[in-house]
């Protein structure tokens, strides 16, 4: 029965068009970022773009250092400060910033507050080197500590929360391995784009339960020897297979293409190269795995939600409309300046939780007594639990 229901999903022309459009979107997520990559080595050399720019960025990073040590940061900042130059000027961009590539911006971010009010390159001129040390890793902990100690209008961190986050931050492996982020960012982009494939999944399976009601075959199906229980299981199984098959195929092909073009050597870089204050001891390979898992769990919940609404409303259009509203509308929900509870609920909507880069950089936890559960764990748990509950309730609504 599952195979029969799966064929019904895959045989509809609209579904095939939607699936093809989703894969085109994934292809663009690879092609366009690579095309926009550019690198200008300075010193009279011409700028390069595309795959050559990615290669040059990797070579530039490899020539700078293997690891971000205190000694390396101190020497680099001393060279910058010895220029006695306004780092926000055009001259600084040509003579200092452009030749250093991604390293300059990484160092600037490393001395900025977690929620910067603006971007000021001269922050690197202000780093105190009088004791012959840039205090790079100590500054990282100071920035996290300062963020946790701030007064927030919606509520401050408790001492338990502060201890929890500082404990995590202090366990990060040091020194950070250095390398170019061009390829890891591309890999994460492709995986995070799986969120938009949920719109394709919504289109394809919104009629799984509703189609028989719309065609008048509903009562006939229930009178067959298979009965309601096996019919519901078959339809739910087919919907899950089509959703996950579609997601996994797209992700696997995209990763294979990226691997053939650039290899996977950069997956061993630490996620702290995005933001030094990220309190998770992860490599980009592990982050990619978590990004994929996050999208799968969201897809599991969304698929279960579509099935529930489709079974209950007996309308494909209603199932599609309600699901798309659930996916899109929360993007416009504002954060509260006074309600910490609303903000914590708001964070759990799929549109906010789907981008792992944002999740890892946020010091958000959910307190259960004396226990702190980080945002990543809570988001995954909520989507898995609600998906399971919706599937369990299908038999009650499909009458």
Coordinates of C-alpha atoms in Angstrom, one line a residue:
X1 CA 0.0 0.0 0.0
X2 CA 2.9 2.4 0.8
X3 CA 4.3 1.9 -2.7
X4 CA 0.8 2.6 -4.2
X5 CA 0.4 5.8 -2.2
X6 CA 4.0 6.8 -3.1
X7 CA 3.2 6.4 -6.8
X8 CA 0.2 8.6 -6.4
X9 CA 2.4 11.4 -5.0
X10 CA 5.1 11.1 -7.6
X11 CA 2.7 10.7 -10.6
X12 CA 1.1 14.1 -10.3
X13 CA 2.4 16.6 -12.8
X14 CA 2.3 19.5 -10.4
X15 CA 4.3 17.6 -7.8
X16 CA 7.0 16.8 -10.4
X17 CA 7.2 20.4 -11.5
X18 CA 7.5 21.6 -7.9
X19 CA 10.2 19.1 -7.2
X20 CA 12.2 20.1 -10.3
X21 CA 11.9 23.7 -9.3
X22 CA 13.2 22.9 -5.8
X23 CA 16.3 21.2 -7.3
X24 CA 16.9 24.1 -9.6
X25 CA 16.9 26.4 -6.5
X26 CA 19.5 24.1 -4.9
X27 CA 21.7 24.3 -8.0
X28 CA 21.5 28.1 -7.9
X29 CA 22.6 27.9 -4.2
X30 CA 25.9 26.4 -5.5
X31 CA 26.3 28.3 -8.8
X32 CA 25.5 31.8 -7.7
X33 CA 27.7 32.0 -4.5
X34 CA 30.7 30.5 -6.5
X35 CA 30.1 33.0 -9.2
X36 CA 30.0 35.9 -6.7
X37 CA 33.3 34.9 -5.0
X38 CA 36.0 37.4 -5.7
X39 CA 39.6 37.8 -4.6
X40 CA 42.0 40.7 -5.2
X41 CA 45.5 39.9 -4.1
X42 CA 46.5 43.6 -4.4
X43 CA 50.0 44.8 -5.5
X44 CA 48.8 45.5 -9.0
X45 CA 47.4 42.0 -9.6
X46 CA 44.1 41.6 -11.2
X47 CA 41.1 40.4 -9.2
X48 CA 39.9 36.9 -9.9
X49 CA 36.4 35.5 -9.4
X50 CA 34.5 32.2 -9.3
X51 CA 36.3 28.9 -8.6
X52 CA 39.7 30.6 -9.0
X53 CA 38.8 33.1 -6.3
X54 CA 37.9 30.2 -3.9
X55 CA 41.3 28.5 -4.7
X56 CA 43.2 31.8 -4.1
X57 CA 41.4 32.4 -0.8
X58 CA 42.4 28.9 0.3
X59 CA 46.0 29.6 -0.7
X60 CA 46.1 32.9 1.0
X61 CA 44.8 31.4 4.3
X62 CA 47.3 28.6 4.1
X63 CA 50.2 31.0 3.6
X64 CA 49.2 33.0 6.7
X65 CA 49.2 30.4 9.5
X66 CA 48.1 27.0 10.5
X67 CA 46.6 28.0 13.9
X68 CA 45.4 31.3 15.4
X69 CA 47.9 31.4 18.3
X70 CA 48.3 34.3 20.7
X71 CA 51.8 35.0 19.1
X72 CA 50.4 35.1 15.6
X73 CA 47.6 37.5 16.5
X74 CA 49.9 39.7 18.4
X75 CA 52.4 39.9 15.5
X76 CA 49.6 40.5 13.0
X77 CA 48.0 43.3 15.0
X78 CA 51.4 44.9 15.6
X79 CA 52.0 45.0 11.9
X80 CA 48.6 46.6 11.4
X81 CA 49.1 49.2 14.1
X82 CA 52.5 50.1 12.9
X83 CA 50.9 51.4 9.7
X84 CA 49.4 54.2 11.9
X85 CA 46.5 54.3 9.4
X86 CA 42.8 55.0 9.6
X87 CA 41.5 51.4 9.0
X88 CA 38.2 52.8 7.7
X89 CA 39.9 54.6 4.9
X90 CA 40.2 53.6 1.2
X91 CA 43.9 53.5 1.6
X92 CA 43.7 51.0 4.4
X93 CA 41.4 48.8 2.3
X94 CA 43.9 48.7 -0.5
X95 CA 47.1 48.4 1.5
X96 CA 46.0 46.4 4.6
X97 CA 42.6 44.9 4.4
X98 CA 42.5 43.5 0.9
X99 CA 45.9 41.7 1.0
X100 CA 45.0 40.0 4.3
X101 CA 41.8 38.6 2.9
X102 CA 39.4 36.9 5.4
X103 CA 41.9 37.2 8.3
X104 CA 41.4 41.0 8.8
X105 CA 37.6 40.6 9.2
X106 CA 38.0 37.6 11.4
X107 CA 40.3 39.5 13.8
X108 CA 38.0 42.6 13.7
X109 CA 34.9 40.4 14.7
X110 CA 37.0 38.8 17.4
X111 CA 37.3 42.1 19.3
X112 CA 33.7 43.3 18.7
X113 CA 30.9 42.9 21.1
X114 CA 28.6 39.9 20.5
X115 CA 25.8 42.4 19.4
X116 CA 27.9 45.2 17.8
X117 CA 26.3 48.6 17.4
X118 CA 28.3 49.1 14.2
X119 CA 31.4 48.0 12.3
X120 CA 34.6 49.9 13.0
X121 CA 37.8 48.6 11.6
X122 CA 39.8 50.8 13.9
X123 CA 38.9 48.6 16.8
X124 CA 42.1 46.7 15.8
X125 CA 44.1 49.9 16.3
X126 CA 42.8 50.1 19.8
X127 CA 43.9 46.6 21.0
X128 CA 46.4 47.1 23.8
X129 CA 49.7 45.4 22.9
X130 CA 51.8 47.0 25.7
X131 CA 52.2 43.7 27.5
X132 CA 53.4 42.0 24.3
X133 CA 50.1 40.0 24.0
X134 CA 46.9 40.6 22.1
X135 CA 45.0 38.6 24.8
X136 CA 43.0 37.1 22.0
X137 CA 41.5 34.1 23.8
X138 CA 41.0 36.1 27.1
X139 CA 39.2 38.8 25.1
X140 CA 36.9 36.1 23.7
X141 CA 35.8 35.0 27.2
X142 CA 35.5 38.7 28.3
X143 CA 33.1 39.4 25.4
X144 CA 31.0 36.4 26.4
X145 CA 31.0 37.3 30.1
X146 CA 30.1 40.9 29.2
X147 CA 27.2 39.7 27.1
X148 CA 25.8 37.6 29.9
X149 CA 26.2 40.4 32.4
X150 CA 24.2 43.0 30.4
X151 CA 20.9 44.3 31.6
X152 CA 18.2 43.1 29.2
X153 CA 14.7 44.6 29.1
X154 CA 13.1 41.2 28.8
X155 CA 15.0 39.7 31.7
X156 CA 18.6 39.0 32.7
X157 CA 20.6 35.8 32.8
X158 CA 20.6 34.0 36.1
X159 CA 23.8 32.9 37.8
X160 CA 23.1 29.3 36.8
X161 CA 22.8 30.3 33.2
X162 CA 26.0 32.4 33.3
X163 CA 27.9 29.5 34.8
X164 CA 26.4 27.1 32.2
X165 CA 27.5 29.2 29.2
X166 CA 30.9 30.1 30.6
X167 CA 31.6 26.5 31.3
X168 CA 30.8 25.6 27.7
X169 CA 32.8 28.5 26.3
X170 CA 35.9 27.6 28.4
X171 CA 35.9 24.1 27.0
X172 CA 36.5 25.2 23.4
X173 CA 39.6 23.6 21.8
X174 CA 42.5 26.2 21.4
X175 CA 44.2 27.4 19.4
X176 CA 41.8 27.6 16.5
X177 CA 42.9 26.0 13.3
X178 CA 42.9 28.6 10.5
X179 CA 41.6 28.3 6.9
X180 CA 39.3 29.9 4.4
X181 CA 35.6 29.8 5.0
X182 CA 34.5 30.0 1.3
X183 CA 33.7 26.3 1.0
X184 CA 32.3 25.6 4.5
X185 CA 29.9 28.6 4.1
X186 CA 28.8 27.1 0.7
X187 CA 28.2 23.7 2.3
X188 CA 26.1 25.2 5.1
X189 CA 24.1 27.4 2.6
X190 CA 23.1 24.3 0.6
X191 CA 22.0 22.4 3.7
X192 CA 20.1 25.4 5.2
X193 CA 18.4 25.9 1.8
X194 CA 16.5 22.6 2.7
X195 CA 14.1 24.9 4.6
X196 CA 12.8 26.2 1.3
X197 CA 12.4 22.7 0.0
X198 CA 9.7 22.4 2.7
X199 CA 7.5 24.5 0.4
X200 CA 7.9 21.8 -2.3
X201 CA 7.1 19.1 0.2
X202 CA 4.0 21.0 1.3
X203 CA 2.8 21.2 -2.3
X204 CA 3.4 17.5 -2.9
X205 CA 1.8 16.0 0.1
X206 CA -1.0 18.4 1.0
X207 CA -3.5 16.1 -0.8
X208 CA -2.4 12.8 0.7
X209 CA -5.4 12.5 2.9
X210 CA -7.6 15.2 1.4
X211 CA -7.6 13.9 -2.2
X212 CA -10.0 11.0 -1.6
X213 CA -12.4 13.3 0.2
X214 CA -12.3 15.7 -2.7
X215 CA -12.8 13.0 -5.3
X216 CA -15.6 11.2 -3.3
X217 CA -13.6 8.0 -2.8
X218 CA -13.2 8.5 0.9
X219 CA -16.0 6.2 2.1
X220 CA -15.2 3.5 -0.4
X221 CA -11.6 3.3 0.8
X222 CA -12.7 2.9 4.4
X223 CA -14.9 0.0 3.4
X224 CA -12.1 -2.0 1.9
X225 CA -10.4 -4.9 3.7
X226 CA -7.4 -2.7 4.6
X227 CA -9.5 -0.6 6.9
X228 CA -8.6 2.8 8.3
X229 CA -5.5 1.8 10.4
X230 CA -3.5 0.3 7.5
X231 CA -4.7 3.1 5.1
X232 CA -3.5 5.8 7.5
X233 CA -0.2 4.1 8.1
X234 CA 0.4 3.6 4.3
X235 CA -0.4 7.3 3.5
X236 CA 1.8 8.6 6.4
X237 CA 4.6 6.3 5.4
X238 CA 4.5 7.3 1.7
X239 CA 4.4 11.0 2.7
X240 CA 7.5 10.6 4.9
X241 CA 9.3 8.6 2.3
X242 CA 8.7 11.2 -0.4
X243 CA 9.6 14.1 1.9
X244 CA 12.9 12.6 3.2
X245 CA 13.8 11.0 -0.2
X246 CA 13.4 14.4 -1.8
X247 CA 15.5 16.2 0.9
X248 CA 18.2 13.6 1.1
X249 CA 18.6 13.3 -2.7
X250 CA 19.1 17.0 -3.1
X251 CA 21.6 17.3 -0.2
X252 CA 23.6 14.2 -1.3
X253 CA 23.9 15.5 -4.9
X254 CA 24.9 19.0 -3.8
X255 CA 27.5 17.7 -1.4
X256 CA 28.9 15.4 -4.1
X257 CA 29.2 18.4 -6.5
X258 CA 30.9 20.5 -3.9
X259 CA 33.2 17.7 -3.1
X260 CA 34.2 17.1 -6.7
X261 CA 34.8 20.9 -7.2
X262 CA 36.7 21.6 -3.9
X263 CA 37.1 18.5 -1.8
X264 CA 36.2 18.3 1.9
X265 CA 39.5 19.4 3.6
X266 CA 37.9 22.5 5.2
X267 CA 35.3 20.5 7.1
X268 CA 37.9 20.1 9.9
X269 CA 38.0 23.8 10.6
X270 CA 36.4 25.0 13.9
X271 CA 33.1 26.8 13.8
X272 CA 34.6 29.6 15.9
X273 CA 36.0 31.0 12.6
X274 CA 32.5 32.3 12.0
X275 CA 32.4 33.9 15.4
X276 CA 35.0 33.3 18.1
X277 CA 32.3 33.6 20.8
X278 CA 30.3 30.5 19.6
X279 CA 30.1 28.3 22.7
X280 CA 30.0 25.0 20.9
X281 CA 33.2 22.9 20.4
X282 CA 32.4 21.8 16.8
X283 CA 34.1 21.5 13.5
X284 CA 32.4 22.6 10.3
X285 CA 31.9 18.9 9.4
X286 CA 30.0 18.4 12.7
X287 CA 28.0 21.6 12.1
X288 CA 27.0 20.4 8.6
X289 CA 25.8 17.2 10.1
X290 CA 23.8 19.2 12.7
X291 CA 22.4 21.5 10.0
X292 CA 21.2 18.5 8.0
X293 CA 19.7 16.9 11.1
X294 CA 17.9 20.1 12.0
X295 CA 16.3 20.3 8.5
X296 CA 15.3 16.7 8.7
X297 CA 13.6 17.2 12.1
X298 CA 11.8 20.3 10.9
X299 CA 10.8 18.3 7.8
X300 CA 9.5 15.5 10.0
X301 CA 7.3 18.0 12.0
X302 CA 6.1 19.8 8.9
X303 CA 5.2 16.6 7.1
X304 CA 3.3 15.4 10.1
X305 CA 1.6 18.8 10.4
X306 CA 0.5 18.7 6.7
X307 CA -0.9 15.2 7.1
X308 CA -2.8 16.2 10.3
X309 CA -4.4 19.2 8.7
X310 CA -5.1 17.3 5.4
X311 CA -6.8 14.5 7.3
X312 CA -8.8 16.8 9.5
X313 CA -9.9 19.4 7.0
X314 CA -10.3 17.0 4.0
X315 CA -9.0 19.9 1.9
X316 CA -5.7 20.0 0.0
X317 CA -6.0 23.8 -0.3
X318 CA -6.5 24.2 3.4
X319 CA -3.6 22.0 4.3
X320 CA -1.3 23.9 2.0
X321 CA -2.5 27.3 3.1
X322 CA -2.2 26.5 6.9
X323 CA 1.2 24.9 6.5
X324 CA 2.7 27.7 4.4
X325 CA 1.3 30.2 6.9
X326 CA 3.1 28.3 9.7
X327 CA 6.3 28.4 7.8
X328 CA 6.2 32.0 6.6
X329 CA 4.3 34.1 9.2
X330 CA 6.7 33.6 12.2
X331 CA 9.4 35.5 10.2
X332 CA 7.3 38.6 10.8
X333 CA 6.7 38.0 14.5
X334 CA 8.6 40.7 16.4
X335 CA 10.7 40.1 19.4
X336 CA 9.4 41.3 22.7
X337 CA 11.2 43.9 24.8
X338 CA 9.5 42.7 27.9
X339 CA 8.4 39.1 27.6
X340 CA 11.2 36.5 27.9
X341 CA 8.6 33.7 27.5
X342 CA 7.3 35.0 24.2
X343 CA 10.9 35.4 22.9
X344 CA 11.7 31.8 23.8
X345 CA 8.6 30.6 22.0
X346 CA 9.3 32.7 19.0
X347 CA 12.8 31.2 18.7
X348 CA 11.4 27.7 18.2
X349 CA 9.5 28.5 15.0
X350 CA 11.0 26.7 12.0
X351 CA 11.9 29.8 10.1
X352 CA 14.1 31.0 13.0
X353 CA 15.5 27.7 14.0
X354 CA 16.4 26.4 10.5
X355 CA 19.8 28.3 10.1
X356 CA 22.3 26.5 12.4
X357 CA 24.8 29.4 12.0
X358 CA 22.4 31.7 13.8
X359 CA 21.4 29.2 16.4
X360 CA 25.0 28.4 17.4
X361 CA 25.8 32.0 17.9
X362 CA 22.9 32.8 20.3
X363 CA 23.2 32.4 24.0
X364 CA 19.6 31.1 24.4
X365 CA 18.7 28.4 26.9
X366 CA 15.5 26.9 28.3
X367 CA 15.5 26.4 32.1
X368 CA 13.9 23.4 33.7
X369 CA 14.5 24.0 37.3
X370 CA 18.3 24.0 37.8
X371 CA 18.9 22.5 34.4
X372 CA 19.7 24.5 31.3
X373 CA 18.9 23.1 27.9
X374 CA 20.6 24.9 25.0
X375 CA 18.6 26.3 22.1
X376 CA 19.9 23.7 19.6
X377 CA 18.8 20.8 21.8
X378 CA 15.4 22.3 22.7
X379 CA 14.6 23.1 19.1
X380 CA 15.4 19.6 17.9
X381 CA 13.4 18.0 20.7
X382 CA 10.3 20.2 20.2
X383 CA 10.1 19.5 16.5
X384 CA 10.6 15.7 17.0
X385 CA 8.1 15.6 19.8
X386 CA 5.4 17.6 18.1
X387 CA 5.8 15.7 14.9
X388 CA 5.4 12.4 16.8
X389 CA 2.2 13.7 18.5
X390 CA 0.7 14.8 15.3
X391 CA 1.3 11.4 13.7
X392 CA -0.2 9.7 16.7
X393 CA -3.4 11.8 16.3
X394 CA -4.0 11.1 12.6
X395 CA -6.4 8.2 13.3
X396 CA -8.6 10.4 15.5
X397 CA -9.0 13.1 12.9
X398 CA -9.3 11.0 9.8
X399 CA -12.9 9.9 10.2

